[in-house]
Amino acid sequence: MNRFFAGLGHVVVRFRFVVVLAWIVLVVVSARTLPSLSSEVNNDNSQFLPAAAPSSQAARLLDPILGNSSSATQVVVVASRSGGALTPADVASVAREVAAVRGVPRVTAARALGASPDREAVQILVTLHVNPADVATQKTILDGIQATFARAHPPTDLRLHLAGGVATNVANQQSSNKTGSRTQSLSLLLIVVLLLLIFRSLLAPLVTLLPAAFALAVSTRFIGGLGAHGLKISEITSLLLIVLLLGAGTDYGLFLVFRVREELRSGRRAHEAVENALVRVGESISASAGTVIFALLSLLLASFGIYKDLGLPLALGVAVMLVAGLTLLPALLAIFGRALFWPSRISVGEPRTTAWARVASRLVAKPALTLAIGVAIFAGLAAATFGYHSGGFGGALNAPAGSDAAAGNAAVARHFPGSNVNPANLAFVYDRPVWHDPSVIAAAERSLASSGLFGTLSGPLRPNGLTLAPATYARLHTLLGPPTALGALDPKPAAVSVADYNAYRSTSLYVSADGRTIQFEATLRAGGQQTTAALDATPAVRAAVTTAAQLSGAHASGVAGEAAALYDVSSTSNHDLTHIVPVAILAIALLLALVLRSALAPVYLIVSVALSYLAALGVSTLVFIDIGGSDGLTFILPFLMFLFLLALGEDYNILVMTRIREEAQTRPLREAVVRAVGQTGPAVTSAGLVLAGSFGVLAIAGGGGSSGSQIRDIGFGLAIGILMDTFLVRTLLVPSTVALLGRWNWWPSAMGRRVQIVRARPTPALPLVDAVPAADAEP
């Protein structure tokens, strides 16, 4: 392996200007030929469910009413006036809007529904030929619909707005773009400030960060291209990509830059220092990135789409970042040489004793006590996980304040009290059209109402807060035909009252064209569809629907909607947690075994990360649930925390352990531990602060976006975990364990049989005073 990195270093240093030029060309070409990542983001977690989920099956039952669930979606245009009933001019404007909307590309149908009970508003139901997950195309269509509002020439007091789930999701996607830009800007600012403090030079921070920034620019375009070809991309994916590449990419840069500086201090020339540093840490950087890639690729085994579709984009991003770290960064280091660290001085001589070496010398003197204290600290923090419970399943469910969708949803809630832009959809399928025997509708409605689970029920006999008797419904169908065939300006027959006419027109929302499929839109007494209480009520709601189907003679039934979908999300997520985590652990353990040439070291390294994971989850529980009073932490936090801390935490362990192994070739083991911790301490500490700070930015900047609580929980939890890995695992657990195991650390390799601990030469306690001048001090 050393030969490979020696050859790579020689080629990169020799052709350094060509390497830099090639990366610049790659960034420019990808930016001009591939779509942006932000245009492909989807904020609706339920869109990532497998087709076999009960809520997905229920959604397909409703295809005859709502359109094909895989190729069609519906959006509502609400026309409303405040302070008075709709005028004839308003009705004429609505008719013009219906005609104009039908001319928008990908709009397959548009029809006006009945007026609201207060007669101040009317809804236009628009069917779009677009995949529900294709947010970019949805936005284009909705922009086209909004452009028709002016062509309808509405009277001054008539307002037209978009409403419903699709409009809300598209509005949140635009909010996500702003959140992503804010997260990226703040992350870059934080990293630059930290690197300036670490290096106390002007060029080193920029050169260290530049490869990560290039990798991010290229990766977002590559992943955007995958999104344009069907890959579903959540807001979590887009934000984690930014933080992961900027944070972890800077970490890998720090590993190399610190080793180059160490080589320069040993007296080597700049080009030789770069080549030698790449030989020394190239394998560690590659293994570190490999652990992250392996962990992410294990997500391809997931059933839940957010997990499955998270793996490939982030793994691709880390792979691009690794290539940049092994080519672009060494090329830049070779170009700038010692000038990189100006105005700091790079003095040639024996490496000084760092603060981390002094700490390590004291801790390895009593490794058993150190290990016991470390385990006790982690166990105490982990005990708080007993108070953990999930919440925040729905992603972004409300439109951003001030958006057109927010105004439209508010108008629907105000004028259509029986309607809901985010209802539970209760589906029933019968053998014959229900208008031949509307008593089956009444039977299903009575059964549902008697369950006590529903706050409101809108359906074929109760559309939009109005009421139709079964006999009246049958008579209206005989007189008027299917409600879907009624136009916006069709005259009302004299034999039909205005209330009955408006009510019957509105039943097209609840009955399919063939009359065999019906739905009820319900609110739950447990709470809104986005609440954990509504999710927990899903089994009871499904049981009530099954009973109603049996009593009314339906041969198929189901529950669709946000709460049912997110109940399935929770179940699928828990299933994935138990199946994927063992695979990720095994993959990373094998990689560690290969890198460290040891069968025992991977075991305690993974256990140490597991302890920090439980402790970080415990701290998150304390902060947000016990102290903050939150209803729960986002359901994906435990899963993502474990995978990311397992992968990223091992990065630091790999760097420290490979350096211990290197030093143990010529030193007694405990002395090797002290020297390795001392030499890698500044790099690991700096890297940990950068990565934890990046996740902290994610918690703050992303926490204010459309999926706020989810992003906040993830960012905070990962930041705490990274800090624990940086300052506790690498300081307490790993060095003490290495010291206790002695030569068994490397078993069964030849080194495990050769290395001996020199107990006659215990590592002396080093002084706490550092006499090295500040200008030449390690950060």
CSV table of N, CA and C in Angstrom, one decimal, residues 589-717:
chain,number,residue,atom,x,y,z
A,589,ALA,N,-15.8,-3.2,10.7
A,589,ALA,CA,-14.9,-4.1,11.5
A,589,ALA,C,-13.9,-4.8,10.6
A,590,LEU,N,-14.3,-5.3,9.4
A,590,LEU,CA,-13.4,-5.9,8.5
A,590,LEU,C,-12.4,-4.9,7.9
A,591,LEU,N,-12.9,-3.7,7.6
A,591,LEU,CA,-11.9,-2.7,7.1
A,591,LEU,C,-10.9,-2.3,8.2
A,592,LEU,N,-11.3,-2.1,9.4
A,592,LEU,CA,-10.4,-1.8,10.5
A,592,LEU,C,-9.4,-3.0,10.7
A,593,ALA,N,-9.9,-4.2,10.6
A,593,ALA,CA,-9.0,-5.3,10.7
A,593,ALA,C,-7.9,-5.3,9.6
A,594,LEU,N,-8.3,-5.0,8.4
A,594,LEU,CA,-7.3,-4.9,7.3
A,594,LEU,C,-6.3,-3.8,7.5
A,595,VAL,N,-6.8,-2.6,7.9
A,595,VAL,CA,-5.9,-1.4,8.1
A,595,VAL,C,-5.0,-1.6,9.3
A,596,LEU,N,-5.5,-2.1,10.4
A,596,LEU,CA,-4.7,-2.2,11.6
A,596,LEU,C,-4.0,-3.6,11.7
A,597,ARG,N,-4.3,-4.5,10.8
A,597,ARG,CA,-3.7,-5.9,10.9
A,597,ARG,C,-3.9,-6.5,12.2
A,598,SER,N,-5.2,-6.4,12.7
A,598,SER,CA,-5.5,-6.9,14.0
A,598,SER,C,-6.9,-7.4,14.1
A,599,ALA,N,-7.2,-8.4,14.8
A,599,ALA,CA,-8.5,-8.9,15.0
A,599,ALA,C,-9.2,-8.4,16.3
A,600,LEU,N,-8.3,-7.9,17.3
A,600,LEU,CA,-8.9,-7.5,18.5
A,600,LEU,C,-9.2,-6.0,18.5
A,601,ALA,N,-8.3,-5.2,17.9
A,601,ALA,CA,-8.5,-3.7,17.9
A,601,ALA,C,-9.9,-3.3,17.3
A,602,PRO,N,-10.4,-3.9,16.2
A,602,PRO,CA,-11.7,-3.4,15.7
A,602,PRO,C,-12.8,-3.6,16.7
A,603,VAL,N,-12.7,-4.6,17.6
A,603,VAL,CA,-13.7,-4.9,18.6
A,603,VAL,C,-13.8,-3.8,19.6
A,604,TYR,N,-12.7,-3.4,20.2
A,604,TYR,CA,-12.8,-2.4,21.2
A,604,TYR,C,-13.0,-1.0,20.6
A,605,LEU,N,-12.5,-0.8,19.4
A,605,LEU,CA,-12.8,0.5,18.7
A,605,LEU,C,-14.2,0.7,18.4
A,606,ILE,N,-14.9,-0.3,18.0
A,606,ILE,CA,-16.4,-0.2,17.7
A,606,ILE,C,-17.1,-0.1,19.0
A,607,VAL,N,-16.7,-0.8,20.0
A,607,VAL,CA,-17.4,-0.7,21.3
A,607,VAL,C,-17.3,0.7,21.9
A,608,SER,N,-16.1,1.3,21.7
A,608,SER,CA,-15.9,2.7,22.2
A,608,SER,C,-16.8,3.7,21.5
A,609,VAL,N,-17.0,3.5,20.2
A,609,VAL,CA,-17.9,4.4,19.4
A,609,VAL,C,-19.3,4.1,19.8
A,610,ALA,N,-19.7,2.9,20.1
A,610,ALA,CA,-21.0,2.6,20.6
A,610,ALA,C,-21.3,3.3,21.9
A,611,LEU,N,-20.3,3.3,22.8
A,611,LEU,CA,-20.5,4.0,24.1
A,611,LEU,C,-20.7,5.5,23.8
A,612,SER,N,-20.0,6.1,23.0
A,612,SER,CA,-20.1,7.5,22.7
A,612,SER,C,-21.5,7.8,22.0
A,613,TYR,N,-21.9,6.9,21.2
A,613,TYR,CA,-23.3,7.0,20.6
A,613,TYR,C,-24.4,7.0,21.6
A,614,LEU,N,-24.3,6.1,22.5
A,614,LEU,CA,-25.4,6.0,23.6
A,614,LEU,C,-25.3,7.2,24.5
A,615,ALA,N,-24.1,7.7,24.8
A,615,ALA,CA,-24.0,8.9,25.6
A,615,ALA,C,-24.5,10.1,24.9
A,616,ALA,N,-24.2,10.3,23.6
A,616,ALA,CA,-24.7,11.4,22.8
A,616,ALA,C,-26.2,11.4,22.7
A,617,LEU,N,-26.8,10.2,22.5
A,617,LEU,CA,-28.2,10.1,22.4
A,617,LEU,C,-28.8,10.4,23.8
A,618,GLY,N,-28.1,10.1,24.9
A,618,GLY,CA,-28.6,10.4,26.2
A,618,GLY,C,-28.6,11.9,26.4
A,619,VAL,N,-27.5,12.6,26.0
A,619,VAL,CA,-27.4,14.0,26.1
A,619,VAL,C,-28.5,14.7,25.3
A,620,SER,N,-28.8,14.2,24.1
A,620,SER,CA,-29.9,14.8,23.3
A,620,SER,C,-31.2,14.6,24.0
A,621,THR,N,-31.4,13.5,24.6
A,621,THR,CA,-32.7,13.2,25.3
A,621,THR,C,-32.8,14.2,26.5
A,622,LEU,N,-31.7,14.4,27.2
A,622,LEU,CA,-31.8,15.3,28.3
A,622,LEU,C,-32.1,16.7,27.9
A,623,VAL,N,-31.4,17.2,26.8
A,623,VAL,CA,-31.5,18.6,26.4
A,623,VAL,C,-32.9,18.9,25.8
A,624,PHE,N,-33.4,18.0,24.9
A,624,PHE,CA,-34.6,18.3,24.2
A,624,PHE,C,-35.9,17.8,24.8
A,625,ILE,N,-35.8,16.6,25.5
A,625,ILE,CA,-37.1,16.1,26.1
A,625,ILE,C,-37.2,16.4,27.5
A,626,ASP,N,-36.1,16.1,28.3
A,626,ASP,CA,-36.2,16.3,29.8
A,626,ASP,C,-36.2,17.8,30.2
A,627,ILE,N,-35.3,18.5,29.5
A,627,ILE,CA,-35.2,20.0,29.8
A,627,ILE,C,-36.0,20.8,28.9
A,628,GLY,N,-36.0,20.6,27.6
A,628,GLY,CA,-36.7,21.4,26.6
A,628,GLY,C,-38.2,21.1,26.5
A,629,GLY,N,-38.6,19.9,27.0
A,629,GLY,CA,-40.0,19.6,27.0
A,629,GLY,C,-40.5,19.2,25.6
A,630,SER,N,-39.7,18.7,24.7
A,630,SER,CA,-40.1,18.3,23.4
A,630,SER,C,-40.9,17.1,23.5
A,631,ASP,N,-41.9,16.9,22.5
A,631,ASP,CA,-42.7,15.7,22.4
A,631,ASP,C,-41.9,14.5,22.1
A,632,GLY,N,-40.7,14.6,21.5
A,632,GLY,CA,-39.9,13.5,21.2
A,632,GLY,C,-38.8,14.0,20.2
A,633,LEU,N,-37.8,13.1,20.0
A,633,LEU,CA,-36.7,13.4,19.0
A,633,LEU,C,-37.1,12.8,17.7
A,634,THR,N,-36.6,13.3,16.6
A,634,THR,CA,-36.9,12.8,15.3
A,634,THR,C,-36.6,11.3,15.2
A,635,PHE,N,-37.5,10.6,14.5
A,635,PHE,CA,-37.4,9.2,14.5
A,635,PHE,C,-36.1,8.7,13.8
A,636,ILE,N,-35.5,9.5,12.9
A,636,ILE,CA,-34.3,9.0,12.2
A,636,ILE,C,-33.0,9.3,13.0
A,637,LEU,N,-33.1,10.0,14.1
A,637,LEU,CA,-31.9,10.3,14.9
A,637,LEU,C,-31.1,9.1,15.3
A,638,PRO,N,-31.7,8.2,16.0
A,638,PRO,CA,-30.8,7.0,16.5
A,638,PRO,C,-30.1,6.3,15.3
A,639,PHE,N,-30.8,6.1,14.2
A,639,PHE,CA,-30.2,5.4,13.1
A,639,PHE,C,-29.1,6.2,12.5
A,640,LEU,N,-29.3,7.5,12.2
A,640,LEU,CA,-28.3,8.2,11.5
A,640,LEU,C,-27.1,8.5,12.5
A,641,MET,N,-27.4,8.7,13.8
A,641,MET,CA,-26.4,9.0,14.7
A,641,MET,C,-25.4,7.8,14.8
A,642,PHE,N,-26.0,6.6,14.9
A,642,PHE,CA,-25.2,5.4,15.0
A,642,PHE,C,-24.3,5.2,13.8
A,643,LEU,N,-24.9,5.3,12.6
A,643,LEU,CA,-24.1,5.1,11.4
A,643,LEU,C,-23.0,6.2,11.2
A,644,PHE,N,-23.4,7.5,11.4
A,644,PHE,CA,-22.4,8.5,11.2
A,644,PHE,C,-21.3,8.5,12.3
A,645,LEU,N,-21.7,8.3,13.6
A,645,LEU,CA,-20.7,8.2,14.6
A,645,LEU,C,-19.8,7.0,14.5
A,646,LEU,N,-20.4,5.9,14.0
A,646,LEU,CA,-19.6,4.7,13.8
A,646,LEU,C,-18.6,5.0,12.7
A,647,ALA,N,-19.0,5.6,11.6
A,647,ALA,CA,-18.1,5.9,10.5
A,647,ALA,C,-17.1,7.0,10.8
A,648,LEU,N,-17.6,8.2,11.3
A,648,LEU,CA,-16.8,9.3,11.5
A,648,LEU,C,-15.9,9.2,12.8
A,649,GLY,N,-16.5,8.5,13.8
A,649,GLY,CA,-15.7,8.3,15.0
A,649,GLY,C,-14.5,7.4,14.7
A,650,GLU,N,-14.7,6.4,13.9
A,650,GLU,CA,-13.5,5.6,13.5
A,650,GLU,C,-12.5,6.3,12.8
A,651,ASP,N,-12.8,7.4,12.1
A,651,ASP,CA,-11.8,8.2,11.4
A,651,ASP,C,-10.7,8.6,12.3
A,652,TYR,N,-11.0,9.1,13.5
A,652,TYR,CA,-10.0,9.5,14.5
A,652,TYR,C,-9.3,8.3,15.1
A,653,ASN,N,-10.0,7.3,15.3
A,653,ASN,CA,-9.4,6.1,15.9
A,653,ASN,C,-8.4,5.5,14.9
A,654,ILE,N,-8.7,5.5,13.6
A,654,ILE,CA,-7.8,5.0,12.6
A,654,ILE,C,-6.5,5.8,12.6
A,655,LEU,N,-6.7,7.2,12.6
A,655,LEU,CA,-5.5,8.0,12.6
A,655,LEU,C,-4.6,7.8,13.8
A,656,VAL,N,-5.2,7.7,15.0
A,656,VAL,CA,-4.4,7.5,16.2
A,656,VAL,C,-3.8,6.1,16.2
A,657,MET,N,-4.6,5.0,15.9
A,657,MET,CA,-4.1,3.7,15.9
A,657,MET,C,-3.0,3.4,14.9
A,658,THR,N,-3.1,3.9,13.7
A,658,THR,CA,-2.1,3.7,12.7
A,658,THR,C,-0.8,4.4,13.1
A,659,ARG,N,-0.9,5.5,13.8
A,659,ARG,CA,0.3,6.2,14.3
A,659,ARG,C,0.9,5.5,15.5
A,660,ILE,N,0.0,4.9,16.4
A,660,ILE,CA,0.6,4.1,17.4
A,660,ILE,C,1.3,2.9,16.9
A,661,ARG,N,0.7,2.3,15.8
A,661,ARG,CA,1.4,1.1,15.2
A,661,ARG,C,2.7,1.5,14.6
A,662,GLU,N,2.7,2.7,14.0
A,662,GLU,CA,4.0,3.2,13.4
A,662,GLU,C,5.1,3.4,14.4
A,663,GLU,N,4.7,4.1,15.5
A,663,GLU,CA,5.6,4.4,16.6
A,663,GLU,C,6.1,3.2,17.3
A,664,ALA,N,5.2,2.2,17.4
A,664,ALA,CA,5.5,0.9,18.2
A,664,ALA,C,6.5,0.1,17.4
A,665,GLN,N,6.8,0.4,16.2
A,665,GLN,CA,7.8,-0.3,15.5
A,665,GLN,C,9.2,-0.1,16.1
A,666,THR,N,9.4,1.0,16.7
A,666,THR,CA,10.7,1.4,17.3
A,666,THR,C,10.7,1.8,18.7
A,667,ARG,N,9.5,1.7,19.4
A,667,ARG,CA,9.4,2.2,20.8
A,667,ARG,C,8.6,1.2,21.6
A,668,PRO,N,8.8,1.2,22.9
A,668,PRO,CA,7.9,0.4,23.8
A,668,PRO,C,6.5,0.9,23.6
A,669,LEU,N,5.5,0.0,23.8
A,669,LEU,CA,4.2,0.4,23.4
A,669,LEU,C,3.6,1.6,24.1
A,670,ARG,N,3.8,1.7,25.5
A,670,ARG,CA,3.3,2.8,26.2
A,670,ARG,C,3.9,4.1,25.7
A,671,GLU,N,5.2,4.1,25.5
A,671,GLU,CA,5.9,5.3,24.9
A,671,GLU,C,5.4,5.6,23.5
A,672,ALA,N,5.1,4.5,22.8
A,672,ALA,CA,4.5,4.8,21.4
A,672,ALA,C,3.1,5.4,21.5
A,673,VAL,N,2.3,5.0,22.5
A,673,VAL,CA,1.0,5.6,22.7
A,673,VAL,C,1.1,7.0,23.0
A,674,VAL,N,2.0,7.4,23.9
A,674,VAL,CA,2.2,8.8,24.3
A,674,VAL,C,2.6,9.6,23.1
A,675,ARG,N,3.6,9.1,22.4
A,675,ARG,CA,4.1,9.9,21.2
A,675,ARG,C,3.0,10.0,20.2
A,676,ALA,N,2.3,8.9,19.9
A,676,ALA,CA,1.3,8.9,18.9
A,676,ALA,C,0.1,9.9,19.2
A,677,VAL,N,-0.3,9.8,20.5
A,677,VAL,CA,-1.4,10.7,20.9
A,677,VAL,C,-0.9,12.2,20.9
A,678,GLY,N,0.3,12.4,21.2
A,678,GLY,CA,0.9,13.7,21.2
A,678,GLY,C,1.0,14.3,19.8
A,679,GLN,N,1.4,13.5,18.9
A,679,GLN,CA,1.6,14.0,17.5
A,679,GLN,C,0.3,14.1,16.7
A,680,THR,N,-0.7,13.2,17.0
A,680,THR,CA,-2.0,13.3,16.3
A,680,THR,C,-3.0,14.2,17.0
A,681,GLY,N,-2.7,14.5,18.3
A,681,GLY,CA,-3.6,15.3,19.1
A,681,GLY,C,-4.1,16.6,18.5
A,682,PRO,N,-3.1,17.4,18.0
A,682,PRO,CA,-3.5,18.7,17.4
A,682,PRO,C,-4.4,18.5,16.2
A,683,ALA,N,-4.1,17.5,15.3
A,683,ALA,CA,-4.8,17.2,14.1
A,683,ALA,C,-6.2,16.7,14.5
A,684,VAL,N,-6.3,15.8,15.4
A,684,VAL,CA,-7.6,15.2,15.7
A,684,VAL,C,-8.5,16.2,16.4
A,685,THR,N,-7.9,17.0,17.3
A,685,THR,CA,-8.7,18.0,18.0
A,685,THR,C,-9.2,19.0,17.1
A,686,SER,N,-8.3,19.5,16.2
A,686,SER,CA,-8.8,20.5,15.2
A,686,SER,C,-9.9,19.9,14.3
A,687,ALA,N,-9.7,18.7,13.8
A,687,ALA,CA,-10.6,18.0,13.0
A,687,ALA,C,-12.0,17.8,13.7
A,688,GLY,N,-11.9,17.4,15.0
A,688,GLY,CA,-13.1,17.2,15.7
A,688,GLY,C,-13.9,18.5,15.9
A,689,LEU,N,-13.2,19.6,16.2
A,689,LEU,CA,-13.8,20.9,16.4
A,689,LEU,C,-14.5,21.4,15.1
A,690,VAL,N,-13.8,21.2,14.0
A,690,VAL,CA,-14.3,21.6,12.7
A,690,VAL,C,-15.6,20.8,12.4
A,691,LEU,N,-15.5,19.4,12.5
A,691,LEU,CA,-16.7,18.6,12.2
A,691,LEU,C,-17.8,18.8,13.1
A,692,ALA,N,-17.6,18.9,14.4
A,692,ALA,CA,-18.6,19.2,15.4
A,692,ALA,C,-19.2,20.6,15.2
A,693,GLY,N,-18.4,21.5,14.8
A,693,GLY,CA,-18.9,22.9,14.6
A,693,GLY,C,-19.8,22.9,13.3
A,694,SER,N,-19.4,22.1,12.3
A,694,SER,CA,-20.2,22.0,11.1
A,694,SER,C,-21.6,21.4,11.4
A,695,PHE,N,-21.6,20.4,12.2
A,695,PHE,CA,-22.9,19.8,12.6
A,695,PHE,C,-23.7,20.8,13.5
A,696,GLY,N,-23.0,21.6,14.3
A,696,GLY,CA,-23.7,22.6,15.1
A,696,GLY,C,-24.3,23.7,14.2
A,697,VAL,N,-23.6,24.0,13.2
A,697,VAL,CA,-24.2,25.0,12.2
A,697,VAL,C,-25.5,24.4,11.6
A,698,LEU,N,-25.4,23.1,11.3
A,698,LEU,CA,-26.6,22.4,10.7
A,698,LEU,C,-27.8,22.5,11.7
A,699,ALA,N,-27.5,22.3,13.0
A,699,ALA,CA,-28.6,22.3,14.0
A,699,ALA,C,-29.2,23.7,14.1
A,700,ILE,N,-28.3,24.8,14.0
A,700,ILE,CA,-28.8,26.1,14.1
A,700,ILE,C,-29.5,26.6,12.8
A,701,ALA,N,-28.7,26.5,11.7
A,701,ALA,CA,-29.2,27.1,10.5
A,701,ALA,C,-30.3,26.2,9.9
A,702,GLY,N,-30.1,24.9,9.9
A,702,GLY,CA,-31.1,23.9,9.3
A,702,GLY,C,-32.3,23.8,10.2
A,703,GLY,N,-32.1,24.1,11.6
A,703,GLY,CA,-33.2,24.0,12.5
A,703,GLY,C,-34.2,25.1,12.3
A,704,GLY,N,-33.9,26.1,11.6
A,704,GLY,CA,-34.9,27.2,11.3
A,704,GLY,C,-35.6,27.0,9.9
A,705,GLY,N,-35.3,25.9,9.2
A,705,GLY,CA,-35.9,25.6,7.9
A,705,GLY,C,-37.2,24.9,8.0
A,706,SER,N,-37.6,24.4,6.9
A,706,SER,CA,-39.0,23.8,6.8
A,706,SER,C,-39.1,22.5,7.6
A,707,SER,N,-38.0,21.8,7.8
A,707,SER,CA,-38.0,20.5,8.6
A,707,SER,C,-37.2,20.7,9.9
A,708,GLY,N,-37.5,21.9,10.5
A,708,GLY,CA,-36.6,22.4,11.6
A,708,GLY,C,-36.3,21.4,12.7
A,709,SER,N,-37.3,20.8,13.3
A,709,SER,CA,-37.0,20.0,14.5
A,709,SER,C,-36.1,18.7,14.1
A,710,GLN,N,-36.4,18.2,12.9
A,710,GLN,CA,-35.6,17.0,12.5
A,710,GLN,C,-34.2,17.4,12.3
A,711,ILE,N,-33.9,18.5,11.6
A,711,ILE,CA,-32.5,18.9,11.3
A,711,ILE,C,-31.8,19.3,12.6
A,712,ARG,N,-32.6,20.0,13.5
A,712,ARG,CA,-32.0,20.4,14.8
A,712,ARG,C,-31.5,19.2,15.6
A,713,ASP,N,-32.4,18.2,15.7
A,713,ASP,CA,-32.0,17.0,16.5
A,713,ASP,C,-30.8,16.3,15.9
A,714,ILE,N,-30.8,16.1,14.6
A,714,ILE,CA,-29.7,15.4,13.9
A,714,ILE,C,-28.4,16.2,14.1
A,715,GLY,N,-28.4,17.5,13.8
A,715,GLY,CA,-27.2,18.3,13.9
A,715,GLY,C,-26.7,18.3,15.4
A,716,PHE,N,-27.5,18.5,16.4
A,716,PHE,CA,-27.1,18.6,17.7
A,716,PHE,C,-26.5,17.2,18.2
A,717,GLY,N,-27.3,16.2,17.9
A,717,GLY,CA,-26.8,14.8,18.3
A,717,GLY,C,-25.5,14.4,17.7
